[in-house]
mmCIF file of N, CA and C in Angstrom:
data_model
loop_
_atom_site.group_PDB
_atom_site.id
_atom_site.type_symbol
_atom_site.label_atom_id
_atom_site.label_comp_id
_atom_site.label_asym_id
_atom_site.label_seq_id
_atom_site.Cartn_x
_atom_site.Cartn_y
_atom_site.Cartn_z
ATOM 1 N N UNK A 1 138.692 113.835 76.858
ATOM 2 C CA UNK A 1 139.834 113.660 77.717
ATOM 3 C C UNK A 1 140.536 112.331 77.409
ATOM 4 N N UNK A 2 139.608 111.176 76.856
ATOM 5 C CA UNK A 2 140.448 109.900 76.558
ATOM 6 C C UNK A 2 140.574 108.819 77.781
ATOM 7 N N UNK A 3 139.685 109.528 78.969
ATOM 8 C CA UNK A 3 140.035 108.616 79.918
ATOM 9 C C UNK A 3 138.567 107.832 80.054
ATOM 10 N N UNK A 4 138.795 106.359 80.748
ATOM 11 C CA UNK A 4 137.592 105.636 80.770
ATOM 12 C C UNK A 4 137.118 106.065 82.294
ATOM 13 N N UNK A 5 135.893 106.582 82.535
ATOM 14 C CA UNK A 5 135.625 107.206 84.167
ATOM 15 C C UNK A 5 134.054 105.850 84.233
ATOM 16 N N UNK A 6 133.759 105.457 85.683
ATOM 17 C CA UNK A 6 133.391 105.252 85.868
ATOM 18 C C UNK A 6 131.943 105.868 86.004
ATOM 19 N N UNK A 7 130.342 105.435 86.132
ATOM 20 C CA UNK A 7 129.362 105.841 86.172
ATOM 21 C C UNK A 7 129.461 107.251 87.462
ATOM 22 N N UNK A 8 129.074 108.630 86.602
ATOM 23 C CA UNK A 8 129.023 109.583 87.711
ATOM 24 C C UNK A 8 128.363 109.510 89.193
ATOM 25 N N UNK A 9 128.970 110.466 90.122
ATOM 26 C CA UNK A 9 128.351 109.993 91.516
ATOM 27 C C UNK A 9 127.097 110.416 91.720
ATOM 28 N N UNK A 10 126.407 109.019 92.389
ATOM 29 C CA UNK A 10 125.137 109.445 92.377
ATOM 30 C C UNK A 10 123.895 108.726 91.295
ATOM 31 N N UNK A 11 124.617 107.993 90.430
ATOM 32 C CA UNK A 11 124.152 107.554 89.418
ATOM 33 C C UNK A 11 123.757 106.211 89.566
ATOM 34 N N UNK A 12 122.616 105.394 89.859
ATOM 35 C CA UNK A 12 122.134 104.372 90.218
ATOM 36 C C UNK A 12 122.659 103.275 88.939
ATOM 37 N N UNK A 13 123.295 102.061 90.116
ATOM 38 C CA UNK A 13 123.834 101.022 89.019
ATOM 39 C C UNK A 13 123.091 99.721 89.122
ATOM 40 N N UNK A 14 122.737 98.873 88.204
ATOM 41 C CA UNK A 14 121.879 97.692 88.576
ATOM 42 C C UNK A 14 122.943 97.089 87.614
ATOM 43 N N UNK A 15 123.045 95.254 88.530
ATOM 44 C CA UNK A 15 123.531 94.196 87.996
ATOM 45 C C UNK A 15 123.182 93.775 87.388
ATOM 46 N N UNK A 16 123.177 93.046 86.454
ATOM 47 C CA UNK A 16 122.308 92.647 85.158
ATOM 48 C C UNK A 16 122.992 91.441 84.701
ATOM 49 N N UNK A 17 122.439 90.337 84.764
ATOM 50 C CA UNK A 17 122.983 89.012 84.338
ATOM 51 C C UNK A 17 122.807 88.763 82.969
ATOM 52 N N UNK A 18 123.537 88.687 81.972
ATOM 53 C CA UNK A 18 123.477 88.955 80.343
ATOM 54 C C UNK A 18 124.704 87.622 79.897
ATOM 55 N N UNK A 19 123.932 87.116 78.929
ATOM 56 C CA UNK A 19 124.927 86.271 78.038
ATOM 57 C C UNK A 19 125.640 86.855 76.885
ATOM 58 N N UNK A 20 126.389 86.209 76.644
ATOM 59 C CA UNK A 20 126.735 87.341 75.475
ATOM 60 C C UNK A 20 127.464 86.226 74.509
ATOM 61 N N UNK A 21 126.734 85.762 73.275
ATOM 62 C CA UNK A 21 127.264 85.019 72.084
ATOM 63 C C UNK A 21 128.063 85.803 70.753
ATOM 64 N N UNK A 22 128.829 85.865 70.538
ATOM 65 C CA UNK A 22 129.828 86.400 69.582
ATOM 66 C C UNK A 22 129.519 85.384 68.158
ATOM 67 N N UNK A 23 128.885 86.482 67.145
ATOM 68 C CA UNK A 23 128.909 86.037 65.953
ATOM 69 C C UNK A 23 129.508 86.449 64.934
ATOM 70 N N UNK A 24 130.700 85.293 64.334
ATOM 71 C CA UNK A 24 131.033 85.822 63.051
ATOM 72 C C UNK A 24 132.643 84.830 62.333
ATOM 73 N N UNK A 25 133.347 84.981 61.874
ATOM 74 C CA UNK A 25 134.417 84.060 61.674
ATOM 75 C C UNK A 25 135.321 84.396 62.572
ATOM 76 N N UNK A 26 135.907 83.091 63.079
ATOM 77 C CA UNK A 26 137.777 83.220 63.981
ATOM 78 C C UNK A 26 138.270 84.014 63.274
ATOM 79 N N UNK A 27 138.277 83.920 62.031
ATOM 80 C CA UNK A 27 139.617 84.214 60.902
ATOM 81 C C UNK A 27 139.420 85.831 60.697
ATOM 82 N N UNK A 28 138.171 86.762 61.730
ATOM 83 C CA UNK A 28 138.073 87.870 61.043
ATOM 84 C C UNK A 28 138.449 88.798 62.640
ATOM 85 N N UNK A 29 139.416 89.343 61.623
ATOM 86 C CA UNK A 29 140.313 90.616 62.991
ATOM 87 C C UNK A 29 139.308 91.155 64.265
ATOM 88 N N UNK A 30 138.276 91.169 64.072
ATOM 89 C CA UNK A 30 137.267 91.696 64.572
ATOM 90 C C UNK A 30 137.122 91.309 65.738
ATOM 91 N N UNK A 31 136.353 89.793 64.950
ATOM 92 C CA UNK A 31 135.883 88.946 65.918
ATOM 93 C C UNK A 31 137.185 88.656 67.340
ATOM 94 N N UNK A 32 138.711 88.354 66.830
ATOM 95 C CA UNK A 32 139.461 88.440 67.291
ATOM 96 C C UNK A 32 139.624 89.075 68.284
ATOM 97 N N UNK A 33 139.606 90.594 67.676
ATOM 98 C CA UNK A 33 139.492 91.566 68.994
ATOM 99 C C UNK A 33 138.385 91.237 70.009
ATOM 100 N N UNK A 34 137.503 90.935 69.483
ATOM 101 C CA UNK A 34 136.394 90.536 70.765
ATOM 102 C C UNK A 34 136.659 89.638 71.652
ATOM 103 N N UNK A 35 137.361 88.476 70.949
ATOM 104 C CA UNK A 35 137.224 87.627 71.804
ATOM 105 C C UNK A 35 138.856 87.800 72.772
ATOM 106 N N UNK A 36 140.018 88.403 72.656
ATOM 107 C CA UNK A 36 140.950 88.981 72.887
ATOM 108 C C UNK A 36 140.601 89.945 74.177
ATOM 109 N N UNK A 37 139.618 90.665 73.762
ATOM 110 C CA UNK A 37 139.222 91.552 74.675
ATOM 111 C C UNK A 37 138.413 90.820 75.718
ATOM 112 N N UNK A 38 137.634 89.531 75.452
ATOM 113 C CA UNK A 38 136.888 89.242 76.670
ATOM 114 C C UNK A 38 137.718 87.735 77.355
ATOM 115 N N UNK A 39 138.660 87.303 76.515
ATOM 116 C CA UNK A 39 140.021 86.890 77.717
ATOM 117 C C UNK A 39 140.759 87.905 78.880
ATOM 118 N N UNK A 40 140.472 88.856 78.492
ATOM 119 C CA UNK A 40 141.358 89.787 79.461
ATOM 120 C C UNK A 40 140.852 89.982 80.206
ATOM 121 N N UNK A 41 139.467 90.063 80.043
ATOM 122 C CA UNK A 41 138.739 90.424 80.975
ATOM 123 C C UNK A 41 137.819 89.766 81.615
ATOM 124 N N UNK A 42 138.480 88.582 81.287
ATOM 125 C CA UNK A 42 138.072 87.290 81.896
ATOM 126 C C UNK A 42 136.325 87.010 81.523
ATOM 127 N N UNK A 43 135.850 87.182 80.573
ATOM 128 C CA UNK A 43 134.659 86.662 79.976
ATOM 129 C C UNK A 43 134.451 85.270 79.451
ATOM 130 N N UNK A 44 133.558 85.069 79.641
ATOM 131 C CA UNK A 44 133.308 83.632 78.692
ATOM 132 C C UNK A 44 132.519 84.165 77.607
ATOM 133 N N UNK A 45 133.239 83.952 76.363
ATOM 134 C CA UNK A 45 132.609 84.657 74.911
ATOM 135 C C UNK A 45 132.780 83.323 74.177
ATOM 136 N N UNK A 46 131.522 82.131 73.914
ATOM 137 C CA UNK A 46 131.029 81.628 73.108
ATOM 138 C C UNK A 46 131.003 82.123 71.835
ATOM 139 N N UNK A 47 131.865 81.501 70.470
ATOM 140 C CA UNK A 47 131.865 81.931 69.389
ATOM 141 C C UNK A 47 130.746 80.842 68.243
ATOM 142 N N UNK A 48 129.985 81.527 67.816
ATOM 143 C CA UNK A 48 128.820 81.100 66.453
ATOM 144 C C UNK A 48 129.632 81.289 65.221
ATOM 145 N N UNK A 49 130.221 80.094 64.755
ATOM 146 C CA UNK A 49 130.471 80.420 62.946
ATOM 147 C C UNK A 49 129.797 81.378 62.175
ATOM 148 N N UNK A 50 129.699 82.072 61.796
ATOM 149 C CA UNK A 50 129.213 82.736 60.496
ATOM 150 C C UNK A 50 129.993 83.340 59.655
ATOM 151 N N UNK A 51 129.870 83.844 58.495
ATOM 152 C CA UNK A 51 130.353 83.851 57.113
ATOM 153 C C UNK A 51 130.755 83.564 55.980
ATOM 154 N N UNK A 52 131.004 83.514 55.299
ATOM 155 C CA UNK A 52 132.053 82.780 54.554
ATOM 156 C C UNK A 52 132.444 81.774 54.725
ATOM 157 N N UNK A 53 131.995 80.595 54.321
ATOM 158 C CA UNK A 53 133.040 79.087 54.707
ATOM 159 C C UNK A 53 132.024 78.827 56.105
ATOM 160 N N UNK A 54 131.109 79.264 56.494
ATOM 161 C CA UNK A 54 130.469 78.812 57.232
ATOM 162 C C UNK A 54 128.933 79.352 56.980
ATOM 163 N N UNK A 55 127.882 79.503 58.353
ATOM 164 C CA UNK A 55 126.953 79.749 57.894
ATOM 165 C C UNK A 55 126.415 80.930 57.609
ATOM 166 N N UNK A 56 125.811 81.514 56.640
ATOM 167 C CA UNK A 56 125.054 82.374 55.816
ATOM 168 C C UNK A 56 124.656 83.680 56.162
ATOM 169 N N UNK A 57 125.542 84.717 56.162
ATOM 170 C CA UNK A 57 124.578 85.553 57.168
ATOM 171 C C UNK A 57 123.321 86.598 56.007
ATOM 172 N N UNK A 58 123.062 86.201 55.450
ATOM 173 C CA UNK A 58 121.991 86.900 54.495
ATOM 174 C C UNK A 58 120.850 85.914 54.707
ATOM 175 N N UNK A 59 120.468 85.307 55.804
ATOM 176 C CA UNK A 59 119.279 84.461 56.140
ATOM 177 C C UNK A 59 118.581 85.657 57.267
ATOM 178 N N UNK A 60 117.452 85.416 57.269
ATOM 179 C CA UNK A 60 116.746 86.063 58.366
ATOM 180 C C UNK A 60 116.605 85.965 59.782
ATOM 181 N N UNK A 61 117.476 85.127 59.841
ATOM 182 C CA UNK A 61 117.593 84.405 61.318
ATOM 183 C C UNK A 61 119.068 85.742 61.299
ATOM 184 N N UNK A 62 119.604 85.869 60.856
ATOM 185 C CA UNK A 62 120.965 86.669 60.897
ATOM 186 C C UNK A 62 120.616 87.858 60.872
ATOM 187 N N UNK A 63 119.462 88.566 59.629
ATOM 188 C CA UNK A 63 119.520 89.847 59.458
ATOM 189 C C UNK A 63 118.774 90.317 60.417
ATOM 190 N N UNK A 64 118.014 89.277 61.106
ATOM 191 C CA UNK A 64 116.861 90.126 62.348
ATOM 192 C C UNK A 64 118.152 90.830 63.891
ATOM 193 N N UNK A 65 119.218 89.712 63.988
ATOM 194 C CA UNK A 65 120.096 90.503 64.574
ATOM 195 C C UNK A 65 121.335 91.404 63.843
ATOM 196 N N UNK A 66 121.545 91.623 62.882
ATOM 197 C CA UNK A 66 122.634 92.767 61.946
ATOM 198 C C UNK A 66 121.797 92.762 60.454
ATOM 199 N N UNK A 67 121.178 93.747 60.751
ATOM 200 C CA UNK A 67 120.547 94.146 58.688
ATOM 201 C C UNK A 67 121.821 94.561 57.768
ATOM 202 N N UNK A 68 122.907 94.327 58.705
ATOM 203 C CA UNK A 68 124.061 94.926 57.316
ATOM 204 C C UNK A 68 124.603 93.164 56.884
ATOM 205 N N UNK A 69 123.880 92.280 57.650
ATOM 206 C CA UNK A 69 124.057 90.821 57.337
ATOM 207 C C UNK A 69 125.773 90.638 57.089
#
């Protein structure tokens, strides 16, 4: 249908207090959108350098969170 619906009725919701760190370059459209998307929606999205021109993501500290590094 394309529409965003809320959790069906009846469907038990728990609050969940979660941080959420954004990894990857400013300079990549992506990341952009993320962080674009969590101004709007009023998030606080902490950005981690990584890639290119910064730090490494083919280290194991990186691939244990994304194996496509």
């Amino acid at each position: 249908c394309g529409r965003l619906r809320g959790p069906r009725p009846g469907a038990l919701t728990v609050a969940v207090p979660m941080s959420l760190v954004l990894l990857g370059k400013p300079s990549s459209i992506n990341v952009r959108k993320v962080l674009w998307l969590g101004l709007e929606l009023g998030l606080e999205l902490p950005l981690e350098p990584w890639g290119s021109g910064h730090r490494d993501t083919r280290v194991p500290e990186f691939l244990a969170l994304n194996p496509n590094g």
